[in-house]
Amino acid sequence: MAKRRDDGGGAATTARLLIFSGRPDPQWSVGGGELSELLGLVKGVLGREESNRPPQGGLGYRGFLVSQLPVDERPTDIEVFRGVVTEKAGPRTRHWRDTGGIERWLLRQARSRGHGATLDSEGVNEAPEGRS
Amino acid sequence: MGDSLRNLIERIVRAFVDWVQRCLPPYDPSAWNDANGVQYNNNCYNYACDIKTGTYAQPGRGTGHEYTAIDCQHVDTGAVSDGLVPVDCDSGCGCSECQHQVALVIKPGGFEFGDFHWYRKDRDGRWSNKMGGSPATNLDNSGNIITDPRTADRGSYTIFCGCYCVRKNSVTIN
């Protein structure tokens, strides 16, 4: 579970599909053009439309945890679930509506990395935001 | 019966109940839900055993017999190797030993998309669980308090394997 470090000496950005309970969740590094694309989506969401906290997930699909996202050069962790982006920067936690389609983008990433069967087993598809 | 005698009996009963319950984990999600290292690096097996290793503990790994398939039989073998003791769910773990009760369920699908999950019985007599790196909770998938993991809404974790007793000081997990 330790965070891998990138070539620049900072902790690498990782995406973790929150779907298992006992086994380790699938997770992968996000870098290069994908990181730029994700950062663009995230920057368009944070601070835009505040939201209530998402419902607590049960056994099965519970969204994504993206760690060490360099938002404005400040490492930020976000969780994305059911159309809500939860921003965790230090002790602060805020919730934003996923108007940028971050969850859909991450779901596509998960499928492209071979986790489609895992998502299918929980009935998860790239539905409109709030309906994943 | 005088007040002093009644008070004495109440204190003795209270002390006995406290003694019996001393080994049962309290339902205290704040001890696990820090939205950081404790929460993200301890899974359902850690939570059920009430032991924080920070390693996402796997049944059998701590004792060299990690499960090789995701089904009741193989996860059971790993857990028993770690020191968990199978028990009839309705009999419970008694109070002669310092131990608490846990339960194992399986999501079918093998190593492709299968998984295992553990519940634990808390001091209040109800059950709670922690889904991977997510927060600990005493609610099932329908949002109901878990009074029995056999009948709780477990989503795709449809196979109920059985119950076990955990003596924390004689269990090794990693």
Short mmCIF file of C-alpha atoms in Angstrom, two decimals:
data_model
loop_
_atom_site.label_atom_id
_atom_site.label_comp_id
_atom_site.label_asym_id
_atom_site.label_seq_id
_atom_site.Cartn_x
_atom_site.Cartn_y
_atom_site.Cartn_z
CA MET A 1 0.00 0.00 0.00
CA ALA A 2 3.01 2.29 0.11
CA LYS A 3 2.89 5.14 -2.37
CA ARG A 4 5.29 4.77 -5.27
CA ARG A 5 7.45 7.81 -5.98
CA ASP A 6 7.77 9.30 -9.42
CA ASP A 7 10.96 10.43 -11.15
CA GLY A 8 10.63 13.94 -9.80
CA GLY A 9 10.90 12.77 -6.21
CA GLY A 10 7.24 13.45 -5.38
CA ALA A 11 4.73 10.73 -4.63
CA ALA A 12 3.15 9.39 -7.82
CA THR A 13 -0.54 9.91 -8.42
CA THR A 14 -2.46 6.66 -8.03
CA ALA A 15 -6.05 5.70 -8.72
CA ARG A 16 -7.61 2.96 -6.60
CA LEU A 17 -10.87 1.26 -7.54
CA LEU A 18 -12.71 0.77 -4.24
CA ILE A 19 -14.49 -2.50 -4.90
CA PHE A 20 -13.00 -5.32 -2.82
CA SER A 21 -13.08 -5.83 0.91
CA GLY A 22 -10.57 -8.53 1.75
CA ARG A 23 -8.37 -8.60 -1.33
CA PRO A 24 -6.33 -5.54 -2.29
CA ASP A 25 -8.22 -3.19 -4.58
CA PRO A 26 -7.03 -2.72 -8.16
CA GLN A 27 -4.87 0.39 -8.35
CA TRP A 28 -2.63 2.01 -10.93
CA SER A 29 -0.41 5.00 -11.45
CA VAL A 30 -1.73 7.96 -13.42
CA GLY A 31 0.90 9.95 -15.27
CA GLY A 32 1.73 11.84 -18.44
CA GLY A 33 -1.15 12.85 -20.64
CA GLU A 34 -3.68 10.96 -18.54
CA LEU A 35 -2.66 12.90 -15.46
CA SER A 36 -3.00 16.18 -17.35
CA GLU A 37 -6.45 15.13 -18.54
CA LEU A 38 -7.54 14.11 -15.05
CA LEU A 39 -6.15 17.31 -13.52
CA GLY A 40 -8.11 19.32 -16.04
CA LEU A 41 -11.32 17.55 -15.03
CA VAL A 42 -10.61 17.89 -11.33
CA LYS A 43 -9.72 21.58 -11.51
CA GLY A 44 -13.02 22.17 -13.29
CA VAL A 45 -14.91 20.56 -10.41
CA LEU A 46 -13.20 21.62 -7.18
CA GLY A 47 -14.66 24.84 -5.84
CA ARG A 48 -17.47 24.91 -8.35
CA GLU A 49 -20.75 23.33 -7.11
CA GLU A 50 -20.80 22.26 -3.50
CA SER A 51 -22.63 19.02 -2.75
CA ASN A 52 -23.87 16.94 0.15
CA ARG A 53 -21.65 14.06 1.14
CA PRO A 54 -22.19 10.93 -0.99
CA PRO A 55 -24.10 7.97 0.43
CA GLN A 56 -21.93 5.47 2.25
CA GLY A 57 -21.16 2.58 -0.07
CA GLY A 58 -21.75 -1.02 0.93
CA LEU A 59 -20.07 -4.24 -0.14
CA GLY A 60 -19.17 -3.90 -3.80
CA TYR A 61 -18.42 -0.79 -5.81
CA ARG A 62 -17.64 2.24 -3.62
CA GLY A 63 -16.06 4.57 -6.16
CA PHE A 64 -12.42 5.64 -6.51
CA LEU A 65 -9.67 7.06 -4.35
CA VAL A 66 -7.17 9.20 -6.26
CA SER A 67 -4.10 9.92 -4.13
CA GLN A 68 -1.40 12.55 -4.43
CA LEU A 69 -3.07 14.53 -7.14
CA PRO A 70 -0.94 17.65 -7.68
CA VAL A 71 -3.68 20.27 -7.69
CA ASP A 72 -1.98 23.68 -7.88
CA GLU A 73 1.22 21.85 -6.84
CA ARG A 74 -0.44 20.85 -3.57
CA PRO A 75 -0.89 17.07 -3.10
CA THR A 76 -4.58 16.40 -2.81
CA ASP A 77 -6.53 13.18 -2.31
CA ILE A 78 -10.01 12.88 -3.76
CA GLU A 79 -12.70 10.23 -3.52
CA VAL A 80 -15.29 10.00 -6.27
CA PHE A 81 -18.56 8.13 -5.79
CA ARG A 82 -22.05 8.50 -7.19
CA GLY A 83 -21.46 11.85 -8.77
CA VAL A 84 -19.79 13.44 -5.73
CA VAL A 85 -16.12 14.39 -5.48
CA THR A 86 -14.80 14.49 -1.92
CA GLU A 87 -11.71 16.68 -1.63
CA LYS A 88 -9.24 15.93 1.13
CA ALA A 89 -6.50 18.49 1.53
CA GLY A 90 -4.94 18.20 4.97
CA PRO A 91 -7.65 18.20 7.63
CA ARG A 92 -10.17 19.80 5.28
CA THR A 93 -12.86 17.70 3.60
CA ARG A 94 -15.29 19.21 1.12
CA HIS A 95 -17.79 17.73 -1.30
CA TRP A 96 -18.36 18.88 -4.89
CA ARG A 97 -20.76 17.77 -7.59
CA ASP A 98 -18.94 15.80 -10.28
CA THR A 99 -19.91 18.11 -13.11
CA GLY A 100 -16.79 17.16 -15.05
CA GLY A 101 -17.52 13.45 -15.36
CA ILE A 102 -14.49 12.38 -13.30
CA GLU A 103 -16.17 9.16 -12.19
CA ARG A 104 -17.00 8.18 -15.77
CA TRP A 105 -13.42 8.96 -16.79
CA LEU A 106 -12.06 6.77 -13.99
CA LEU A 107 -14.46 3.96 -14.85
CA ARG A 108 -13.20 4.01 -18.42
CA GLN A 109 -9.64 3.95 -17.11
CA ALA A 110 -10.44 0.94 -14.93
CA ARG A 111 -11.91 -0.95 -17.89
CA SER A 112 -8.98 -0.11 -20.12
CA ARG A 113 -6.69 -1.60 -17.46
CA GLY A 114 -8.51 -4.92 -17.45
CA HIS A 115 -10.93 -4.48 -14.56
CA GLY A 116 -14.09 -4.62 -16.66
CA ALA A 117 -15.12 -8.06 -15.37
CA THR A 118 -14.79 -6.84 -11.79
CA LEU A 119 -17.01 -3.84 -12.54
CA ASP A 120 -19.49 -5.99 -14.43
CA SER A 121 -19.72 -8.38 -11.49
CA GLU A 122 -21.07 -5.48 -9.44
CA GLY A 123 -23.34 -4.20 -12.18
CA VAL A 124 -21.31 -1.02 -12.62
CA ASN A 125 -21.37 0.74 -15.94
CA GLU A 126 -20.53 4.20 -17.20
CA ALA A 127 -23.95 5.62 -16.40
CA PRO A 128 -24.66 9.34 -16.24
CA GLU A 129 -23.21 10.99 -13.14
CA GLY A 130 -24.99 10.11 -9.93
CA ARG A 131 -26.19 6.83 -11.44
CA SER A 132 -22.98 4.79 -11.50
CA MET B 1 -34.01 -5.87 50.81
CA GLY B 2 -32.18 -2.80 52.02
CA ASP B 3 -30.77 -0.22 49.63
CA SER B 4 -27.21 -1.03 50.56
CA LEU B 5 -27.68 -4.73 49.77
CA ARG B 6 -29.41 -3.91 46.47
CA ASN B 7 -26.58 -1.56 45.53
CA LEU B 8 -24.02 -4.22 46.38
CA ILE B 9 -25.77 -6.79 44.20
CA GLU B 10 -26.04 -4.31 41.34
CA ARG B 11 -22.34 -3.55 41.60
CA ILE B 12 -21.47 -7.25 41.61
CA VAL B 13 -23.69 -7.89 38.57
CA ARG B 14 -22.19 -4.88 36.79
CA ALA B 15 -18.67 -6.04 37.56
CA PHE B 16 -19.46 -9.53 36.25
CA VAL B 17 -20.94 -8.14 33.02
CA ASP B 18 -17.91 -5.88 32.58
CA TRP B 19 -15.61 -8.84 33.15
CA VAL B 20 -17.45 -10.94 30.56
CA GLN B 21 -17.44 -8.11 28.03
CA ARG B 22 -13.83 -7.04 28.59
CA CYS B 23 -12.60 -8.95 25.55
CA LEU B 24 -15.40 -7.98 23.17
CA PRO B 25 -14.46 -5.11 20.85
CA PRO B 26 -16.56 -1.98 21.29
CA TYR B 27 -18.17 -0.53 18.19
CA ASP B 28 -15.89 2.50 17.83
CA PRO B 29 -15.57 3.37 14.13
CA SER B 30 -13.56 6.51 14.91
CA ALA B 31 -10.64 4.26 15.85
CA TRP B 32 -10.49 3.10 12.20
CA ASN B 33 -12.06 5.84 10.09
CA ASP B 34 -9.28 8.40 9.83
CA ALA B 35 -9.58 8.84 6.04
CA ASN B 36 -5.87 8.17 6.01
CA GLY B 37 -3.35 5.44 6.80
CA VAL B 38 -5.34 3.44 9.35
CA GLN B 39 -8.48 3.37 7.24
CA TYR B 40 -6.84 2.79 3.85
CA ASN B 41 -4.30 0.15 4.93
CA ASN B 42 -6.45 -2.08 7.12
CA ASN B 43 -9.19 -4.25 5.64
CA CYS B 44 -12.11 -6.36 6.83
CA TYR B 45 -9.83 -9.08 8.20
CA ASN B 46 -7.89 -6.54 10.29
CA TYR B 47 -11.13 -5.04 11.55
CA ALA B 48 -12.77 -8.37 12.34
CA CYS B 49 -9.72 -9.53 14.28
CA ASP B 50 -9.46 -6.06 15.86
CA ILE B 51 -5.77 -5.93 14.99
CA LYS B 52 -4.28 -3.04 13.00
CA THR B 53 -1.30 -4.25 10.99
CA GLY B 54 -1.42 -1.60 8.26
CA THR B 55 -0.74 -4.37 5.75
CA TYR B 56 -4.21 -5.22 4.43
CA ALA B 57 -3.98 -8.57 6.22
CA GLN B 58 -4.72 -11.72 4.23
CA PRO B 59 -5.96 -14.98 5.79
CA GLY B 60 -3.01 -17.33 6.26
CA ARG B 61 -0.30 -14.91 5.14
CA GLY B 62 0.88 -14.24 8.67
CA THR B 63 1.49 -17.93 9.26
CA GLY B 64 2.71 -19.01 5.83
CA HIS B 65 -0.54 -20.54 4.59
CA GLU B 66 -2.21 -17.81 2.53
CA TYR B 67 -5.33 -18.92 0.68
CA THR B 68 -4.76 -20.16 -2.87
CA ALA B 69 -8.37 -19.95 -4.03
CA ILE B 70 -11.23 -17.67 -3.10
CA ASP B 71 -13.79 -19.98 -1.60
CA CYS B 72 -14.90 -20.95 1.90
CA GLN B 73 -12.55 -23.91 2.14
CA HIS B 74 -9.34 -22.13 1.20
CA VAL B 75 -9.96 -18.88 3.08
CA ASP B 76 -10.99 -20.99 6.09
CA THR B 77 -7.69 -22.89 5.90
CA GLY B 78 -5.75 -19.64 5.95
CA ALA B 79 -7.78 -18.20 8.81
CA VAL B 80 -7.48 -21.35 10.92
CA SER B 81 -3.73 -21.31 10.28
CA ASP B 82 -3.70 -17.77 11.71
CA GLY B 83 -5.37 -19.05 14.87
CA LEU B 84 -9.07 -18.44 14.27
CA VAL B 85 -11.25 -21.24 15.62
CA PRO B 86 -14.41 -22.34 13.78
CA VAL B 87 -17.55 -22.21 15.91
CA ASP B 88 -21.26 -22.66 15.50
CA CYS B 89 -22.69 -19.19 14.90
CA ASP B 90 -25.55 -19.70 17.36
CA SER B 91 -23.34 -21.08 20.12
CA GLY B 92 -20.99 -18.11 20.11
CA CYS B 93 -17.57 -18.01 21.76
CA GLY B 94 -18.62 -18.12 25.40
CA CYS B 95 -16.89 -16.22 28.15
CA SER B 96 -14.38 -18.74 29.50
CA GLU B 97 -11.72 -17.43 27.10
CA CYS B 98 -10.93 -13.86 26.15
CA GLN B 99 -12.26 -13.94 22.60
CA HIS B 100 -14.83 -12.51 20.22
CA GLN B 101 -16.85 -13.84 17.29
CA VAL B 102 -16.38 -13.15 13.58
CA ALA B 103 -18.02 -14.41 10.39
CA LEU B 104 -16.72 -15.11 6.89
CA VAL B 105 -18.59 -14.57 3.61
CA ILE B 106 -17.50 -14.97 -0.02
CA LYS B 107 -18.26 -13.20 -3.27
CA PRO B 108 -17.98 -15.91 -5.96
CA GLY B 109 -15.75 -15.25 -8.95
CA GLY B 110 -12.35 -16.68 -8.09
CA PHE B 111 -9.28 -14.52 -8.49
CA GLU B 112 -10.85 -12.70 -11.44
CA PHE B 113 -13.45 -10.81 -9.43
CA GLY B 114 -14.21 -12.89 -6.34
CA ASP B 115 -13.49 -11.69 -2.83
CA PHE B 116 -13.93 -12.52 0.84
CA HIS B 117 -15.33 -10.40 3.65
CA TRP B 118 -15.42 -10.60 7.43
CA TYR B 119 -17.88 -9.32 10.05
CA ARG B 120 -17.30 -9.09 13.78
CA LYS B 121 -19.66 -9.18 16.75
CA ASP B 122 -19.25 -6.19 19.02
CA ARG B 123 -19.81 -5.56 22.70
CA ASP B 124 -23.32 -4.28 22.03
CA GLY B 125 -24.31 -7.67 20.60
CA ARG B 126 -24.60 -6.32 17.08
CA TRP B 127 -22.24 -6.86 14.16
CA SER B 128 -20.06 -4.41 12.30
CA ASN B 129 -17.66 -4.54 9.38
CA LYS B 130 -15.13 -2.58 7.38
CA MET B 131 -15.19 -2.90 3.62
CA GLY B 132 -11.57 -2.82 2.52
CA GLY B 133 -10.17 0.68 2.79
CA SER B 134 -13.60 2.18 3.37
CA PRO B 135 -14.89 3.31 6.77
CA ALA B 136 -16.06 0.83 9.41
CA THR B 137 -19.82 0.67 9.82
CA ASN B 138 -22.53 -1.34 11.55
CA LEU B 139 -24.86 -1.05 8.56
CA ASP B 140 -25.48 -3.54 5.77
CA ASN B 141 -25.99 -2.81 2.05
CA SER B 142 -29.59 -1.78 2.71
CA GLY B 143 -28.58 0.64 5.44
CA ASN B 144 -29.90 -1.58 8.24
CA ILE B 145 -28.14 -2.32 11.54
CA ILE B 146 -26.53 -5.77 11.28
CA THR B 147 -28.05 -8.09 13.84
CA ASP B 148 -27.02 -11.29 12.06
CA PRO B 149 -24.58 -11.49 9.11
CA ARG B 150 -26.42 -14.55 7.82
CA THR B 151 -29.49 -12.47 7.07
CA ALA B 152 -27.88 -9.08 6.40
CA ASP B 153 -27.94 -7.58 2.90
CA ARG B 154 -24.46 -8.54 1.69
CA GLY B 155 -24.77 -7.51 -1.95
CA SER B 156 -22.79 -9.85 -4.17
CA TYR B 157 -21.15 -11.62 -1.19
CA THR B 158 -23.77 -14.31 -1.36
CA ILE B 159 -21.98 -17.28 0.21
CA PHE B 160 -22.04 -17.49 4.00
CA CYS B 161 -19.16 -19.69 5.15
CA GLY B 162 -19.41 -19.72 8.92
CA CYS B 163 -18.34 -18.22 12.23
CA TYR B 164 -15.04 -18.24 14.14
CA CYS B 165 -13.67 -17.22 17.50
CA VAL B 166 -10.75 -14.80 17.69
CA ARG B 167 -8.44 -14.83 20.72
CA LYS B 168 -6.42 -11.76 19.91
CA ASN B 169 -3.39 -12.81 21.91
CA SER B 170 -3.12 -16.13 20.09
CA VAL B 171 -3.94 -14.95 16.56
CA THR B 172 -1.24 -13.93 14.07
CA ILE B 173 -2.32 -11.94 11.03
CA ASN B 174 -0.39 -10.03 8.42
#
